[in-house]
Coordinates of N, CA and C and ligand atoms in Angstrom, one line a residue:
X1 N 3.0 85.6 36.6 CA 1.8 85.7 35.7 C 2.2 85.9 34.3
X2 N 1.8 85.2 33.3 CA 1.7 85.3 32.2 C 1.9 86.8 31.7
X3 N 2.2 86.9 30.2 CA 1.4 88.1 29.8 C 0.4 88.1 29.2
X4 N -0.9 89.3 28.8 CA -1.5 89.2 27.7 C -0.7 89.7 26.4
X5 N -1.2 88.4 25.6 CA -0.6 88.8 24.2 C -1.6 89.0 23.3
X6 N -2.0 89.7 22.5 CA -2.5 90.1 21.4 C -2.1 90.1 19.8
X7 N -3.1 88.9 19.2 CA -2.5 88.5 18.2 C -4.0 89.4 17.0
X8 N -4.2 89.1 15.5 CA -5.1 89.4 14.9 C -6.1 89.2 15.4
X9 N -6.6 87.9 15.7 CA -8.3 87.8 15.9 C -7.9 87.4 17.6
X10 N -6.8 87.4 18.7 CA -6.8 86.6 19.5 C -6.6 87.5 20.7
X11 N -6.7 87.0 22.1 CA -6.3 87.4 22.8 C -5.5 86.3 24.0
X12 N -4.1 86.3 23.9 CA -3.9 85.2 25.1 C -3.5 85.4 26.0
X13 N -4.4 85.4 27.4 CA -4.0 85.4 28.9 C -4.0 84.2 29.3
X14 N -3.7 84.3 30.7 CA -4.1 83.3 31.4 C -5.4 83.3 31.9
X15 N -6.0 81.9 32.3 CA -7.4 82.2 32.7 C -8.2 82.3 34.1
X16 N -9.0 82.4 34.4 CA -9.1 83.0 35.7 C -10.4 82.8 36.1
X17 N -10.8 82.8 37.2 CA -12.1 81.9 37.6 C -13.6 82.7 36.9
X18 N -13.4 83.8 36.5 CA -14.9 83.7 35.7 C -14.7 83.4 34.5
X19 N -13.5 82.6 33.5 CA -13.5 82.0 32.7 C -14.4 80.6 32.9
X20 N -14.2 81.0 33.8 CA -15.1 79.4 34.2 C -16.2 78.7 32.8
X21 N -17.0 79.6 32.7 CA -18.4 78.9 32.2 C -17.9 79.1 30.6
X22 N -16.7 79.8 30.1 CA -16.6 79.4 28.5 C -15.4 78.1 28.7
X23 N -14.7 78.0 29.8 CA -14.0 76.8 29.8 C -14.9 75.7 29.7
X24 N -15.6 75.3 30.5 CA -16.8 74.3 30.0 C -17.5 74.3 29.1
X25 N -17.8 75.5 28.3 CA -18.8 75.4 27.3 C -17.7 75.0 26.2
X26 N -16.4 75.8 26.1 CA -15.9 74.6 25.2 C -15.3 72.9 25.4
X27 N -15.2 72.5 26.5 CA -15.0 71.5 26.6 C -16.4 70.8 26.1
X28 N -17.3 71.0 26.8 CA -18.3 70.2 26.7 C -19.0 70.3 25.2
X29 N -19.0 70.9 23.9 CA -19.0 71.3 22.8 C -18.2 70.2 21.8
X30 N -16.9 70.3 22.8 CA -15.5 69.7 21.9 C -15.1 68.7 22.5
X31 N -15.7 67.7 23.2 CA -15.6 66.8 24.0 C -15.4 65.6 23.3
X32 N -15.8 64.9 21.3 CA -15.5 64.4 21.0 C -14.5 64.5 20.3
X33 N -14.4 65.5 19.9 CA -13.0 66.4 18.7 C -11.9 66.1 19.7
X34 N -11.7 66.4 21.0 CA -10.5 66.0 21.7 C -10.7 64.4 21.9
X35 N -11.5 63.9 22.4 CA -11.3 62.5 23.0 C -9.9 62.0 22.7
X36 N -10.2 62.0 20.9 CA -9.0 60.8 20.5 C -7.1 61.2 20.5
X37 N -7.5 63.0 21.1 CA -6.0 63.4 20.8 C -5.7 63.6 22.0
X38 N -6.4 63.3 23.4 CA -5.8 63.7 24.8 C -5.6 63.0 25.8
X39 N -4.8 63.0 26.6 CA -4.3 61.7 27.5 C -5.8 60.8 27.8
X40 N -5.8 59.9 27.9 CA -6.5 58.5 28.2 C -7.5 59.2 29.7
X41 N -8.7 59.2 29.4 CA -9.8 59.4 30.2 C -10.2 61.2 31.1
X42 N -9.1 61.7 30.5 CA -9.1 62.8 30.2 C -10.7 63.6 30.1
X43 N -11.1 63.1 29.0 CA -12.9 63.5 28.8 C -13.8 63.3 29.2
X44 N -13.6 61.7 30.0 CA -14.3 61.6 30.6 C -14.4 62.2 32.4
X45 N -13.9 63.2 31.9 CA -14.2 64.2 33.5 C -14.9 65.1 33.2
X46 N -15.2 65.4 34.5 CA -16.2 66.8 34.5 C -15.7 68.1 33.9
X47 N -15.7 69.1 32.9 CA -14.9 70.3 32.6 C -15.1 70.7 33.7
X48 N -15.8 71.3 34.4 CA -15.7 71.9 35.5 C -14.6 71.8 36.4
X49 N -14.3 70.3 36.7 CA -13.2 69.6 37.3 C -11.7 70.1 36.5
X50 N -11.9 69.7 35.3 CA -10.5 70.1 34.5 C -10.5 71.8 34.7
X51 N -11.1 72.4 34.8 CA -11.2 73.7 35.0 C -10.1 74.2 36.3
X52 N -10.8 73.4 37.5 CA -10.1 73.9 38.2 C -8.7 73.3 38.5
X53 N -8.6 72.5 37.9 CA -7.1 71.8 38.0 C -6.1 72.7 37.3
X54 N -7.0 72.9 36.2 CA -6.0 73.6 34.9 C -5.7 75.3 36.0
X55 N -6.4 75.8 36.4 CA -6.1 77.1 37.2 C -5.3 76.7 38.6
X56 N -5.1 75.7 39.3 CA -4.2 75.3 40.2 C -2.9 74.9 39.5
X57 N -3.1 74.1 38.2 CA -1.5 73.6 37.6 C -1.0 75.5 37.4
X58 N -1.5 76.3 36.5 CA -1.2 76.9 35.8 C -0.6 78.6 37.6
X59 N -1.4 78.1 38.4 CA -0.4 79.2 39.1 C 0.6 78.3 39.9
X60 N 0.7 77.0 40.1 CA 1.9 76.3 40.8 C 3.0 76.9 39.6
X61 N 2.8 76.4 38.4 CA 3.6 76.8 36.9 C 4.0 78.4 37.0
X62 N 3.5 79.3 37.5 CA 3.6 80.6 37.7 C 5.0 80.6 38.5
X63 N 3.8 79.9 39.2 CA 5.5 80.5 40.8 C 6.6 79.3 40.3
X64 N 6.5 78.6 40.3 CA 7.9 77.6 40.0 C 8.6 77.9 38.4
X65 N 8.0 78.3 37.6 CA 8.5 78.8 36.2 C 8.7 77.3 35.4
X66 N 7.9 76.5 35.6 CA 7.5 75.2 35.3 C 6.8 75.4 33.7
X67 N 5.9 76.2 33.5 CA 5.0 76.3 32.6 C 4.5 77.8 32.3
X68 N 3.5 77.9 31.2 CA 2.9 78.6 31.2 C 1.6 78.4 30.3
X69 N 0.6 78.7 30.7 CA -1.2 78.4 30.2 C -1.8 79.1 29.8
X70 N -2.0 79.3 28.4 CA -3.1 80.5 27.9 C -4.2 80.1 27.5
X71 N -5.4 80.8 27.4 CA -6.1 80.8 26.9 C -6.6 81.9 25.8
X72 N -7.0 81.4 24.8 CA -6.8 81.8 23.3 C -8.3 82.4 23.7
X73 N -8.4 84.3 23.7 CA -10.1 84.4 23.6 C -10.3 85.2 22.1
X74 N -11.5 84.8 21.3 CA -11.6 85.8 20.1 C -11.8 87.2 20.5
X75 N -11.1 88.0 20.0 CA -11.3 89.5 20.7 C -12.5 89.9 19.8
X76 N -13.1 89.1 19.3 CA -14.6 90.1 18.9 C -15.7 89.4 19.2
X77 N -15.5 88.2 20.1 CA -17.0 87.7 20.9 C -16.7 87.7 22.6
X78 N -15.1 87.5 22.7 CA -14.6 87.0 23.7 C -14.8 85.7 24.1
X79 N -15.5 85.0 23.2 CA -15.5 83.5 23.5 C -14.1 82.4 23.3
X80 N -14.2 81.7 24.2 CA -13.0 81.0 24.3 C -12.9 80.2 23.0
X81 N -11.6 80.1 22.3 CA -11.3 79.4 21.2 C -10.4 78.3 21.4
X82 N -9.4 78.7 22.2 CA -8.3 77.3 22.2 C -7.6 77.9 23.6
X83 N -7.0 76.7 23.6 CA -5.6 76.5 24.9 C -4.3 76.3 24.4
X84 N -3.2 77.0 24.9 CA -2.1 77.1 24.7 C -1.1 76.8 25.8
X85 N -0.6 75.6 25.4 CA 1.0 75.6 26.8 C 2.1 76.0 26.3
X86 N 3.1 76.0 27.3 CA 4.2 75.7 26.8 C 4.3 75.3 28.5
X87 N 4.9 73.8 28.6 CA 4.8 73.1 29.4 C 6.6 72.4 29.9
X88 N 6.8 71.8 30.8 CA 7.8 71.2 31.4 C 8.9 71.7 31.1
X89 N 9.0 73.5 31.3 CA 10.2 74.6 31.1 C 11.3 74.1 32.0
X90 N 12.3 73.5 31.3 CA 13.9 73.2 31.9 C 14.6 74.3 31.8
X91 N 15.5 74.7 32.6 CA 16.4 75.7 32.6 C 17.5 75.3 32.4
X92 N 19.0 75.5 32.7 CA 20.1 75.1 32.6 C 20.5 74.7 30.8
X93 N 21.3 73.9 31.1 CA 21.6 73.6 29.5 C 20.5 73.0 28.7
X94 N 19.6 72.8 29.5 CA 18.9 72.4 28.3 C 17.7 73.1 27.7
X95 N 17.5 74.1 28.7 CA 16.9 75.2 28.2 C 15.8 75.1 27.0
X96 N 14.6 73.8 27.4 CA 13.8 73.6 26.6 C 12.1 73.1 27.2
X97 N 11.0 73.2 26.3 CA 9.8 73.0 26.9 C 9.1 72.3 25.6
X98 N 7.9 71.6 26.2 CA 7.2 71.1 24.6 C 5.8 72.0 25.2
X99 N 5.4 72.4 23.8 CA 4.1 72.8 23.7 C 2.8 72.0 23.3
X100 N 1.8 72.2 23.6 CA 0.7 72.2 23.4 C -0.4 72.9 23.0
X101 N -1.3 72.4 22.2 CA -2.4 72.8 21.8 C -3.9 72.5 21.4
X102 N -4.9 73.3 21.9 CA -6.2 72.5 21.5 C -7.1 73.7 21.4
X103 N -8.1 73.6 19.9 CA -8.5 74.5 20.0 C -10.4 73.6 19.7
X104 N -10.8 75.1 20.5 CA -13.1 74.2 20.3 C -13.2 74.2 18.9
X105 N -14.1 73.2 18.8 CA -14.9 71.9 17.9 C -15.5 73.1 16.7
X106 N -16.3 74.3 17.2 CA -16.7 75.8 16.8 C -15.9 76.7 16.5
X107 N -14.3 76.3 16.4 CA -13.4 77.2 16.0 C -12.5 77.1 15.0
X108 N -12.4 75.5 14.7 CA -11.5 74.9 13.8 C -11.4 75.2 12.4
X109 N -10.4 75.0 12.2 CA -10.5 75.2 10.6 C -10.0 76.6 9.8
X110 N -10.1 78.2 11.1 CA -10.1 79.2 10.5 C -8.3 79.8 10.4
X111 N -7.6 78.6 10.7 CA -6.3 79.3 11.4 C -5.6 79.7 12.6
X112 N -6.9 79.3 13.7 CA -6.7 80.3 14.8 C -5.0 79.8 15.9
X113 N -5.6 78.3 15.6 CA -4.2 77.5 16.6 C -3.1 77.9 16.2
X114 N -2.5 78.0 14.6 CA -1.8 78.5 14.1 C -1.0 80.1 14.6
X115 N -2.1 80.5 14.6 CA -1.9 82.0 14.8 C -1.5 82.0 16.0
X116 N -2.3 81.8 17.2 CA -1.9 81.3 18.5 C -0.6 80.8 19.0
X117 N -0.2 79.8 18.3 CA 0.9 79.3 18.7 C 2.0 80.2 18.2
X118 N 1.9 80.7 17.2 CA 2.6 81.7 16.2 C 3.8 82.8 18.0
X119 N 2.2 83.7 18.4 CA 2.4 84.4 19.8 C 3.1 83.6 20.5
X120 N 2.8 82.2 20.6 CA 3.4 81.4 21.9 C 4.9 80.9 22.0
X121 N 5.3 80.8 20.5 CA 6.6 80.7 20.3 C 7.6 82.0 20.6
X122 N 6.7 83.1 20.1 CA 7.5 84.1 20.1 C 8.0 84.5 21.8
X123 N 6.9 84.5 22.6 CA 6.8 84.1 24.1 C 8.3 83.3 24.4
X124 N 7.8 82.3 24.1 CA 9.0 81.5 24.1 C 10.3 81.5 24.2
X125 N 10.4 82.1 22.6 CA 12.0 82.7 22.6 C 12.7 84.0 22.8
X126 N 11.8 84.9 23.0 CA 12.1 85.9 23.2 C 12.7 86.2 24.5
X127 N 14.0 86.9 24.7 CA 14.7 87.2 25.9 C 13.8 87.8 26.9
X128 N 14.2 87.2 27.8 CA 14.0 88.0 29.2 C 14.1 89.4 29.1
X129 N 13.0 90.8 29.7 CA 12.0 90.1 30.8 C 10.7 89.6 29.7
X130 N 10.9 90.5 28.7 CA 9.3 90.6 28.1 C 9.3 88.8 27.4
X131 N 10.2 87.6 26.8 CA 10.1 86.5 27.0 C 10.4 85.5 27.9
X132 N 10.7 84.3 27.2 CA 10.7 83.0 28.4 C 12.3 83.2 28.3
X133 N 13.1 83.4 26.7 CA 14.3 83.2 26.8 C 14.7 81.9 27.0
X134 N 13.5 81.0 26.0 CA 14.2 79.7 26.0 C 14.8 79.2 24.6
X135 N 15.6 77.8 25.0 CA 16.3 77.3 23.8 C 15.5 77.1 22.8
X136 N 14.9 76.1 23.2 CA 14.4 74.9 22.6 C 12.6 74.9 22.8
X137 N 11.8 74.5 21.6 CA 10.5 74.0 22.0 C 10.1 72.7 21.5
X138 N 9.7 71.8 22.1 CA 9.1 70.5 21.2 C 7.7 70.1 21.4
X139 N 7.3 69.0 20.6 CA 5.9 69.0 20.6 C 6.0 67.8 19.8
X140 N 4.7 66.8 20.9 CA 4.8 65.5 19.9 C 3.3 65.1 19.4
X141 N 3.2 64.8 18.4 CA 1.7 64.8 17.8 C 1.9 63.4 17.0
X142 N 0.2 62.6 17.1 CA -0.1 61.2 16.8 C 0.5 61.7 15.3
X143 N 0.9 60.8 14.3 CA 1.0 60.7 12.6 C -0.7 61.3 12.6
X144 N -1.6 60.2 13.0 CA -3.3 60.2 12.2 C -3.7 61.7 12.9
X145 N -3.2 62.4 13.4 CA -3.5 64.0 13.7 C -3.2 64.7 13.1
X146 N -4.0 64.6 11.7 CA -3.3 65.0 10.5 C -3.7 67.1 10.8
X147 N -4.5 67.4 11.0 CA -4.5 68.9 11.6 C -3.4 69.4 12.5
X148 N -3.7 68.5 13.4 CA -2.1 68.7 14.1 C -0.6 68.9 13.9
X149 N -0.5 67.6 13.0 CA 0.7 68.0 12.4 C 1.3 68.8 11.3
X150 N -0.4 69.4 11.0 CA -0.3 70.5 9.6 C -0.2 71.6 10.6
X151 N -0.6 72.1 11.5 CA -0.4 73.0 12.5 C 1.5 73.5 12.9
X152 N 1.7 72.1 13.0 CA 3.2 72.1 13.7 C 4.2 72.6 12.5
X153 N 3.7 72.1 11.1 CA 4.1 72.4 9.8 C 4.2 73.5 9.6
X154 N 3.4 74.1 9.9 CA 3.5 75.9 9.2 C 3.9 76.3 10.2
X155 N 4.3 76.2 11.5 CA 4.6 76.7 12.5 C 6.5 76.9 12.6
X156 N 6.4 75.8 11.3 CA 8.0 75.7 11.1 C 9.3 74.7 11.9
X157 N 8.2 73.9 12.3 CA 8.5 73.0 13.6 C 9.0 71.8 12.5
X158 N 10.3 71.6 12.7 CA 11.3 70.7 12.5 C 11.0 68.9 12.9
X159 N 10.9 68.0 11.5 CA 10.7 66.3 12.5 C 12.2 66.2 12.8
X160 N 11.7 65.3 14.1 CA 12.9 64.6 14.7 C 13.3 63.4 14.4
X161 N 11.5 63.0 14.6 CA 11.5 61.5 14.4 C 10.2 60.9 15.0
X162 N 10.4 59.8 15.5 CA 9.1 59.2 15.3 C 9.6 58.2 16.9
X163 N 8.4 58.6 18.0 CA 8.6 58.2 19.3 C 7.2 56.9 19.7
X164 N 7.9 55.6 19.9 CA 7.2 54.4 19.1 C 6.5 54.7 20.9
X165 N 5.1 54.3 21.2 CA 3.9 54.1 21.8 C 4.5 54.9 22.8
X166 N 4.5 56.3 22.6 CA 4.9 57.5 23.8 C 4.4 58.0 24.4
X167 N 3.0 57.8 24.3 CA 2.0 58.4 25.0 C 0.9 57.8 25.6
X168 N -0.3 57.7 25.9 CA -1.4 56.8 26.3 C -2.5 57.9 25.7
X169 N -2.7 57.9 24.9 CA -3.8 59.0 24.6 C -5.0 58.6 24.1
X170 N -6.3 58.9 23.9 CA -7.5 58.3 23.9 C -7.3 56.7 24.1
X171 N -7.2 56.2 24.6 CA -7.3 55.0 25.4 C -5.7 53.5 24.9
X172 N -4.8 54.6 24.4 CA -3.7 53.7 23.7 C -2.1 54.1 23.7
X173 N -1.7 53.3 23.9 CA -0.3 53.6 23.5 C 0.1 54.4 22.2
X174 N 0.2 55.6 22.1 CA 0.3 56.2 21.0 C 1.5 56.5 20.5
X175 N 2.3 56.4 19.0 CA 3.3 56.5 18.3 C 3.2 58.0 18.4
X176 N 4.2 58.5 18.5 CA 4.2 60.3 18.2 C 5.5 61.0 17.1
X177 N 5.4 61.3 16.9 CA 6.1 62.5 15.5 C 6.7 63.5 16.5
X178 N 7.6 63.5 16.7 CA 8.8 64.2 18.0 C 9.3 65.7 16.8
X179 N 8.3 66.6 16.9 CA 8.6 68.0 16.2 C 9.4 68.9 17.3
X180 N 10.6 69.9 16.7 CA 11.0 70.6 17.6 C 11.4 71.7 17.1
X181 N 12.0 73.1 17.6 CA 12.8 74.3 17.0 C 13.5 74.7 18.0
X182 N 14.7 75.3 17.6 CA 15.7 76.0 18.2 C 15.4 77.5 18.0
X183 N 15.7 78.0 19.2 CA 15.7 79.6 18.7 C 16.6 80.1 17.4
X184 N 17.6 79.6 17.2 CA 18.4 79.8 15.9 C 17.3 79.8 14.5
X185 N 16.2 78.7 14.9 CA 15.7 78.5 13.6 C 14.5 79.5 13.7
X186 N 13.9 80.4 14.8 CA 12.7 81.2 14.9 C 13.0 82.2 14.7
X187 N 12.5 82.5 12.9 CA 12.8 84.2 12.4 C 11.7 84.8 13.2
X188 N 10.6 84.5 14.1 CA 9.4 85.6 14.5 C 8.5 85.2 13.7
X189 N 7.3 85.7 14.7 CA 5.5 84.9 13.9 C 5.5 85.9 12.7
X190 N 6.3 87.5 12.7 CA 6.0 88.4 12.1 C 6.3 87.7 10.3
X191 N 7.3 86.7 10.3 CA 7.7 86.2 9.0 C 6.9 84.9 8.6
X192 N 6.1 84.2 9.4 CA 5.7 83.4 9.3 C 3.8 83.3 8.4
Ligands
COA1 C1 -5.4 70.2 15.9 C2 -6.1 71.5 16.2 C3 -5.5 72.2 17.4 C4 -6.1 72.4 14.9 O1 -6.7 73.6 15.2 P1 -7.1 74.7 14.0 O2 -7.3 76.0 14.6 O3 -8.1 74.1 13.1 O4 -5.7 74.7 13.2 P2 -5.3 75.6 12.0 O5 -6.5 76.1 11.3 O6 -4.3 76.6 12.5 O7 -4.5 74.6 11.0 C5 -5.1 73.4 10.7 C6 -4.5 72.8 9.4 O8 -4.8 71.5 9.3 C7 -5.5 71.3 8.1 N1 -6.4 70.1 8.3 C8 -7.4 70.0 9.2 N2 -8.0 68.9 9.0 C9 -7.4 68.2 8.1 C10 -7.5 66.9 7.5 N3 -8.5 66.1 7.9 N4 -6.7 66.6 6.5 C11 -5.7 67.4 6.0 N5 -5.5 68.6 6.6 C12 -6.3 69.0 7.6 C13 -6.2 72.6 7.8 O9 -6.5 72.7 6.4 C14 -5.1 73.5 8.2 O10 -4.0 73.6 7.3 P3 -3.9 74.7 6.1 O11 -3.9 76.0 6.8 O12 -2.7 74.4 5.4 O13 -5.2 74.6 5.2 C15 -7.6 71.2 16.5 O14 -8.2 70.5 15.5 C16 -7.8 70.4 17.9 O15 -7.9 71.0 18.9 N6 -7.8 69.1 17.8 C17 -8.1 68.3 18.9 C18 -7.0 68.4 20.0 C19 -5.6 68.1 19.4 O16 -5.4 67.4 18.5 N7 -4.6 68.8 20.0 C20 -3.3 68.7 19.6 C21 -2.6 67.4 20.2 S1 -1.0 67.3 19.6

């Protein structure tokens, strides 16, 4: 199980079945805002549906140490604001995972993903037990996701390069901006 982390305006656990009705209430809110940045037909599911998939991926991810799934709550409504991965955790030498992020249509704009991921990295690299004690994080974001890759920007996240139709996301073969960091280069969200 995850931990909860506690950021300024944030709270990130994992989520759990009476998250239920703000998981849908932000999907179904933010259902256009995501369309164009998330795998291909993706939206067009029921949240309800993605709800419970996301709570079955995220405890298989538990027990196998595959992943890990937050959800971002504002600690002064408790309404759900965003989702946080850190996804396809390799061990051994390569000791690396890419992240993810999405925050509701009602939340944008204030800093919050920023902040969020800020926690998620620290997660990340921080030693065993209280972190993941990983190498490496990466994260690949469209060019035209221009929020996104200002996100990845202040986050401190390093280009690699440029990964030609790598994804299938809102209905296309998508070019992606291959951002990454080494724990060498993560002074802490506290500097950031
Ligand atoms: C991308 C996303 C997570 C950003 O969430 P957020 O909480 O608004 O992010 P932050 O406020 O931390 O940072 C956003 C930055 O992008 C900037 N930005 C947003 N829209 C912009 C635009 N159209 N042009 C230029 N900059 C823009 C903001 O000004 C801010 O930068 P600043 O702090 O330097 O001013 C959110 O818009 C989202 O969920 N989008 C849909 C799903 C998605 O794209 N997920 C990521 C896939 S890689």
């Amino acid at each position: 199980m995850p931990p909860v982390i506690v950021t300024a305006r944030l709270e990130l656990r994992a989520l759990r079945q009476a998250d239920r009705d703000e998981f849908v209430r932000m999907h179904t809110v933010s259902r256009e805002h995501f369309a164009l940045w998330t795998p291909t037909g993706m939206m067009e599911r029921a949240p309800e549906e993605l709800f419970e998939e996301n709570l079955q991926r995220a405890a298989e991810e538990a027990q196998s140490g595959a992943g890990v799934r937050l959800g971002g709550f504002l600690r002064e409504s408790g309404r759900l604001a965003g989702l946080f991965t850190l996804g396809q955790i390799f061990r051994g030498p390569f000791c690396s995972c890419y992240a993810g992020w999405r925050v509701s249509v009602d939340c944008v704009g204030q800093g919050l993903c920023t902040e969020g991921m800020r926690a998620v990295l620290d997660l990340a690299f921080a030693p065993a037990p209280g972190g993941l004690g990983l190498h490496r994080v990466q994260a690949n974001v469209i060019p035209e996701n221009v929020a996104s890759v200002r996100v990845a920007e202040k986050l401190g996240l390093r280009r690699e390069g440029l990964a030609l139709r790598y994804l299938h996301i809102g209905g296309a073969w998508r070019d992606h901006v291959m951002f990454a960091m080494t724990v060498e280069e993560w002074g802490g969200s506290a500097e950031r």
